[in-house]
Short mmCIF file of C-alpha atoms in Angstrom, two decimals:
data_model
loop_
_atom_site.label_atom_id
_atom_site.label_comp_id
_atom_site.label_asym_id
_atom_site.label_seq_id
_atom_site.Cartn_x
_atom_site.Cartn_y
_atom_site.Cartn_z
CA MET Q 11 -0.06 40.71 -7.33
CA SER Q 12 -0.70 37.96 -4.80
CA THR Q 13 2.20 35.69 -3.88
CA THR Q 14 -0.09 33.04 -2.42
CA GLU Q 15 1.11 29.56 -3.38
CA ASN Q 16 -1.19 27.53 -5.60
CA ILE Q 17 -1.68 24.34 -3.58
CA TYR Q 18 -2.88 22.48 -6.68
CA MET Q 19 0.31 23.21 -8.64
CA PRO Q 20 2.36 20.05 -9.28
CA PHE Q 21 6.13 19.86 -9.41
CA ALA Q 22 8.34 18.06 -11.90
CA SER Q 23 9.99 14.89 -10.60
CA LYS Q 24 12.73 13.01 -12.43
CA ILE Q 25 12.32 9.28 -13.01
CA LEU Q 26 15.42 7.73 -11.42
CA ASP Q 27 14.59 4.17 -12.36
CA VAL Q 28 11.77 1.95 -13.63
CA ILE Q 29 11.41 -1.58 -12.25
CA ARG Q 30 9.11 -4.06 -13.94
CA HIS Q 31 7.24 -6.52 -11.71
CA THR Q 32 4.59 -7.89 -14.03
CA GLU Q 33 3.22 -7.09 -17.46
CA LYS Q 34 0.97 -4.39 -15.96
CA GLU Q 35 2.76 -3.31 -12.77
CA TYR Q 36 5.96 -1.26 -12.63
CA THR Q 37 7.64 0.69 -9.87
CA PHE Q 38 8.72 4.21 -10.80
CA LYS Q 39 11.52 5.49 -8.54
CA MET Q 40 10.84 9.23 -8.42
CA GLU Q 41 13.13 12.00 -7.22
CA PHE Q 42 11.68 13.54 -4.06
CA HIS Q 43 13.16 15.47 -1.17
CA GLY Q 44 10.75 15.77 1.73
CA GLU Q 45 8.90 13.98 4.48
CA CYS Q 46 6.43 11.20 3.76
CA LYS Q 47 5.14 7.96 5.28
CA PRO Q 48 4.02 4.56 3.98
CA GLY Q 49 0.33 4.67 3.19
CA GLN Q 50 0.34 8.25 1.90
CA PHE Q 51 -0.09 8.98 -1.79
CA PHE Q 52 0.90 11.38 -4.55
CA GLU Q 53 -1.21 12.67 -7.39
CA VAL Q 54 0.78 11.90 -10.56
CA SER Q 55 -0.20 13.78 -13.68
CA VAL Q 56 0.54 13.95 -17.39
CA PRO Q 57 -0.63 17.12 -19.23
CA LYS Q 58 -3.64 16.52 -21.50
CA PHE Q 59 -4.22 13.07 -19.97
CA GLY Q 60 -5.10 13.83 -16.34
CA GLU Q 61 -3.82 12.67 -12.97
CA ALA Q 62 -4.08 9.58 -10.77
CA PRO Q 63 -3.53 8.94 -7.05
CA ILE Q 64 -0.61 6.56 -6.50
CA SER Q 65 0.36 5.10 -3.12
CA ILE Q 66 3.91 5.35 -1.85
CA SER Q 67 5.53 1.91 -2.02
CA GLY Q 68 9.02 2.87 -0.90
CA ILE Q 69 10.90 5.73 0.72
CA GLY Q 70 14.62 6.48 0.57
CA PRO Q 71 17.10 9.35 0.55
CA GLY Q 72 16.06 11.65 -2.27
CA PHE Q 73 13.40 9.37 -3.72
CA VAL Q 74 10.02 7.70 -3.35
CA ASP Q 75 8.83 4.54 -5.06
CA LEU Q 76 5.44 4.61 -6.75
CA THR Q 77 4.18 1.20 -7.87
CA ILE Q 78 1.70 1.72 -10.67
CA ARG Q 79 -0.75 -0.63 -12.32
CA ARG Q 80 -1.53 0.03 -15.98
CA VAL Q 81 -5.31 0.25 -15.96
CA GLY Q 82 -6.46 3.35 -17.81
CA THR Q 83 -5.74 6.51 -19.78
CA VAL Q 84 -3.46 8.22 -17.26
CA THR Q 85 -1.48 5.15 -16.21
CA ASN Q 86 -1.12 4.05 -19.84
CA GLU Q 87 0.55 7.38 -20.57
CA ILE Q 88 2.73 7.21 -17.45
CA PHE Q 89 4.07 3.90 -18.77
CA GLU Q 90 5.27 5.77 -21.87
CA HIS Q 91 7.80 7.61 -19.67
CA TYR Q 92 11.24 6.24 -19.00
CA LYS Q 93 14.30 6.64 -16.80
CA GLY Q 94 15.70 10.17 -17.11
CA GLN Q 95 12.38 11.72 -18.07
CA SER Q 96 10.05 13.50 -15.66
CA LEU Q 97 6.49 13.25 -14.42
CA LEU Q 98 4.41 15.84 -12.62
CA MET Q 99 3.51 15.14 -9.01
CA ARG Q 100 1.85 16.84 -6.08
CA GLY Q 101 1.74 15.64 -2.52
CA PRO Q 102 2.30 13.68 -0.41
CA TYR Q 103 -1.29 13.58 0.78
CA GLY Q 104 -3.26 11.73 3.39
CA ASN Q 105 -2.69 10.01 6.68
CA GLY Q 106 -0.07 7.25 6.47
CA PHE Q 107 1.04 4.40 8.71
CA ASP Q 108 2.93 5.23 11.89
CA THR Q 109 5.47 2.39 11.82
CA SER Q 110 6.39 3.01 15.47
CA LEU Q 111 3.03 1.45 16.40
CA PHE Q 112 4.03 -1.88 14.90
CA VAL Q 113 7.76 -2.49 15.42
CA ASP Q 114 7.36 -3.45 19.10
CA GLY Q 115 5.31 -6.47 20.08
CA GLU Q 116 3.42 -8.91 17.91
CA THR Q 117 2.15 -7.58 14.59
CA VAL Q 118 0.29 -9.16 11.70
CA VAL Q 119 0.18 -7.63 8.20
CA ILE Q 120 -2.31 -9.03 5.70
CA ALA Q 121 -2.04 -7.67 2.16
CA GLY Q 122 -3.57 -8.72 -1.13
CA GLY Q 123 -2.31 -7.96 -4.64
CA THR Q 124 -1.42 -4.32 -5.17
CA GLY Q 125 -2.33 -3.82 -1.50
CA VAL Q 126 1.22 -4.93 -0.77
CA SER Q 127 2.47 -1.62 -2.22
CA PRO Q 128 1.24 0.81 0.47
CA VAL Q 129 2.39 -1.52 3.28
CA ARG Q 130 5.77 -2.37 1.78
CA GLY Q 131 7.42 0.25 4.02
CA VAL Q 132 5.63 -1.12 7.07
CA ILE Q 133 6.74 -4.68 6.33
CA GLN Q 134 10.32 -3.54 5.80
CA ALA Q 135 10.25 -1.76 9.16
CA LEU Q 136 9.05 -4.99 10.77
CA ALA Q 137 11.76 -7.01 9.04
CA ASP Q 138 14.39 -4.56 10.32
CA SER Q 139 12.98 -4.42 13.87
CA SER Q 140 14.71 -5.90 16.92
CA ASN Q 141 12.14 -8.74 17.15
CA PRO Q 142 11.25 -9.73 13.56
CA LYS Q 143 10.17 -13.21 14.65
CA ASP Q 144 7.20 -11.58 16.42
CA LYS Q 145 6.01 -10.27 13.04
CA TYR Q 146 3.73 -12.16 10.67
CA VAL Q 147 2.96 -11.24 7.07
CA ILE Q 148 0.32 -12.91 4.90
CA ALA Q 149 0.75 -11.74 1.31
CA GLY Q 150 -1.60 -12.99 -1.38
CA PHE Q 151 -1.50 -12.59 -5.14
CA LYS Q 152 -3.77 -13.76 -7.94
CA SER Q 153 -1.13 -16.06 -9.42
CA PRO Q 154 2.64 -16.62 -9.30
CA ASP Q 155 3.02 -14.33 -12.32
CA ASP Q 156 1.27 -11.51 -10.45
CA MET Q 157 3.70 -11.37 -7.53
CA LEU Q 158 5.23 -7.96 -6.74
CA PHE Q 159 8.55 -7.14 -5.02
CA ARG Q 160 10.07 -10.59 -5.45
CA ALA Q 161 13.45 -9.57 -4.00
CA ASP Q 162 11.68 -8.11 -0.97
CA LEU Q 163 9.58 -11.25 -0.53
CA LYS Q 164 12.75 -13.33 -0.40
CA GLU Q 165 14.29 -11.01 2.21
CA TRP Q 166 11.11 -10.93 4.30
CA ASP Q 167 10.90 -14.71 4.22
CA GLU Q 168 14.38 -14.88 5.72
CA LYS Q 169 13.81 -12.25 8.42
CA LEU Q 170 10.21 -12.62 9.61
CA ASN Q 171 7.29 -15.02 9.34
CA LEU Q 172 6.06 -14.72 5.76
CA ILE Q 173 3.11 -16.67 4.41
CA LEU Q 174 3.07 -16.18 0.64
CA THR Q 175 0.02 -17.53 -1.16
CA VAL Q 176 -1.69 -17.33 -4.55
CA ASP Q 177 -5.33 -17.72 -5.50
CA GLY Q 178 -4.49 -20.15 -8.27
CA ALA Q 179 -1.44 -21.63 -9.98
CA PRO Q 180 -0.51 -23.96 -12.83
CA GLU Q 181 0.04 -27.65 -12.19
CA GLY Q 182 3.38 -28.29 -10.55
CA TYR Q 183 3.49 -25.08 -8.53
CA GLU Q 184 5.06 -25.88 -5.16
CA GLY Q 185 4.03 -22.82 -3.16
CA ARG Q 186 0.92 -22.17 -1.07
CA ILE Q 187 -2.44 -21.88 -2.82
CA GLY Q 188 -5.46 -20.31 -1.15
CA LEU Q 189 -6.97 -17.05 0.03
CA VAL Q 190 -5.13 -15.05 2.69
CA THR Q 191 -8.03 -15.53 5.09
CA ALA Q 192 -7.39 -19.28 5.19
CA TYR Q 193 -4.15 -18.70 7.10
CA ILE Q 194 -5.47 -16.41 9.85
CA PRO Q 195 -6.82 -19.14 12.20
CA ASP Q 196 -3.44 -20.86 12.45
CA LEU Q 197 -1.24 -17.81 13.04
CA PRO Q 198 0.90 -18.62 16.11
CA VAL Q 199 0.20 -15.29 17.80
CA ARG Q 200 0.75 -15.59 21.55
CA ASP Q 201 -1.54 -12.77 22.71
CA ALA Q 202 -4.08 -11.59 20.12
CA ALA Q 203 -5.60 -9.13 22.60
CA THR Q 204 -2.45 -7.00 22.57
CA ALA Q 205 -1.21 -7.72 19.03
CA ALA Q 206 -1.48 -5.13 16.24
CA ALA Q 207 -2.68 -5.79 12.70
CA VAL Q 208 -2.59 -4.02 9.35
CA VAL Q 209 -4.95 -5.08 6.54
CA VAL Q 210 -4.78 -3.71 2.99
CA GLY Q 211 -6.27 -5.02 -0.22
CA PRO Q 212 -9.54 -5.32 -2.13
CA PRO Q 213 -12.58 -4.48 0.05
CA PRO Q 214 -13.96 -8.06 0.29
CA MET Q 215 -10.53 -9.37 1.28
CA MET Q 216 -10.19 -6.66 3.92
CA ARG Q 217 -13.66 -7.30 5.30
CA PHE Q 218 -13.16 -11.04 5.75
CA SER Q 219 -9.57 -10.64 6.98
CA VAL Q 220 -10.68 -8.25 9.72
CA LYS Q 221 -13.51 -10.66 10.59
CA GLY Q 222 -10.96 -13.45 10.93
CA LEU Q 223 -8.71 -11.33 13.15
CA LEU Q 224 -11.60 -10.34 15.42
CA GLU Q 225 -12.55 -14.00 15.75
CA ARG Q 226 -8.97 -14.70 16.82
CA GLY Q 227 -9.33 -12.12 19.61
CA PHE Q 228 -7.70 -9.06 18.05
CA LYS Q 229 -9.10 -5.75 19.34
CA GLU Q 230 -10.72 -3.33 16.91
CA GLU Q 231 -8.55 -0.48 18.14
CA ASN Q 232 -5.41 -2.49 17.33
CA ILE Q 233 -6.32 -3.00 13.67
CA TRP Q 234 -5.48 -0.51 10.90
CA VAL Q 235 -6.77 -0.56 7.34
CA SER Q 236 -6.23 1.50 4.21
CA GLN Q 237 -9.35 2.48 2.31
CA GLU Q 238 -9.32 1.96 -1.44
CA ARG Q 239 -10.92 5.08 -2.82
CA LYS Q 240 -10.48 7.25 -5.90
CA MET Q 241 -8.97 10.50 -4.63
CA CYS Q 242 -9.13 13.55 -6.89
CA CYS Q 243 -8.07 16.84 -5.29
CA GLY Q 244 -6.16 15.27 -2.38
CA LEU Q 245 -7.12 18.23 -0.21
CA GLY Q 246 -10.65 17.49 0.93
CA LYS Q 247 -12.15 20.15 -1.34
CA CYS Q 248 -13.87 18.27 -4.15
CA GLY Q 249 -15.76 15.81 -1.94
CA HIS Q 250 -15.19 12.93 -4.34
CA CYS Q 251 -13.75 10.66 -1.64
CA ARG Q 252 -16.10 11.72 1.16
CA ILE Q 253 -17.68 8.90 3.18
CA GLY Q 254 -20.03 10.27 5.85
CA ASP Q 255 -18.03 12.96 7.62
CA GLN Q 256 -14.65 11.48 6.66
CA TYR Q 257 -12.52 12.55 3.70
CA VAL Q 258 -10.34 9.63 2.66
CA CYS Q 259 -7.73 11.92 1.11
CA ILE Q 260 -7.05 13.80 4.34
CA ASP Q 261 -8.44 11.67 7.21
CA GLY Q 262 -7.15 8.50 5.52
CA PRO Q 263 -6.48 6.53 3.49
CA VAL Q 264 -5.13 4.83 6.64
CA PHE Q 265 -7.81 4.47 9.32
CA ASN Q 266 -8.06 2.65 12.59
CA TYR Q 267 -10.70 -0.04 12.20
CA SER Q 268 -12.72 1.41 15.10
CA VAL Q 269 -13.33 4.39 12.79
CA SER Q 270 -13.48 2.71 9.39
CA LYS Q 271 -16.08 0.14 10.45
CA ASN Q 272 -18.63 2.99 10.58
CA MET Q 273 -17.69 4.41 7.16
CA LEU Q 274 -20.61 3.30 5.01
CA ASP Q 275 -21.41 4.67 1.55
#
């Protein structure tokens, strides 16, 4: 009998906590002992319902945070699980963010909506760096009610240069209103040619954000993005996430823009 390990076999992970952000978005703190990086993902599964790729939104001793949006059959069922119960997971998969590339020197992070989740660890590393005032974060949400990680946003606002904006808000709202791209031209970056940037969010937002950064003088090779793509096997076998000769689940989802700009479906 072969003792070869089944690489598709998930493991049971205990739910350590469940944190509600919005009506549809919760963070599940999952028990996990192993190495992982921001930007990687796990496949989370529920028997009879299927599995879904979920980005890592936090890493700590003995746990990972998975921030999940309730949008379909699998995630609906995941939301029926509570603290003390377990979910099945496999991973981590993919190429994550190397935070060492961003903690020194000027760095800009632009994230929209749930795109804040995969870069949460990057932003925290910037906030905890020796020069947080050289770090700029533009975080955009659909509305004030759609904001994620409110405690983190407050901490980041105190430590680094946070621009928090919403697409729209009710009358009387005192915060910023507007798309994230509107704030790129006025970023007080001293040397855009050497500054690094991370952009994560819906494809149109990423496209126009990168355009704005390039117009400011940022270099393509200093910009990193995370591709939004439905990953299935996580191992580059099924071909579902293949774009040209790149497999998002193994070559990404984090790509340098000099590579991702040529990834056309």
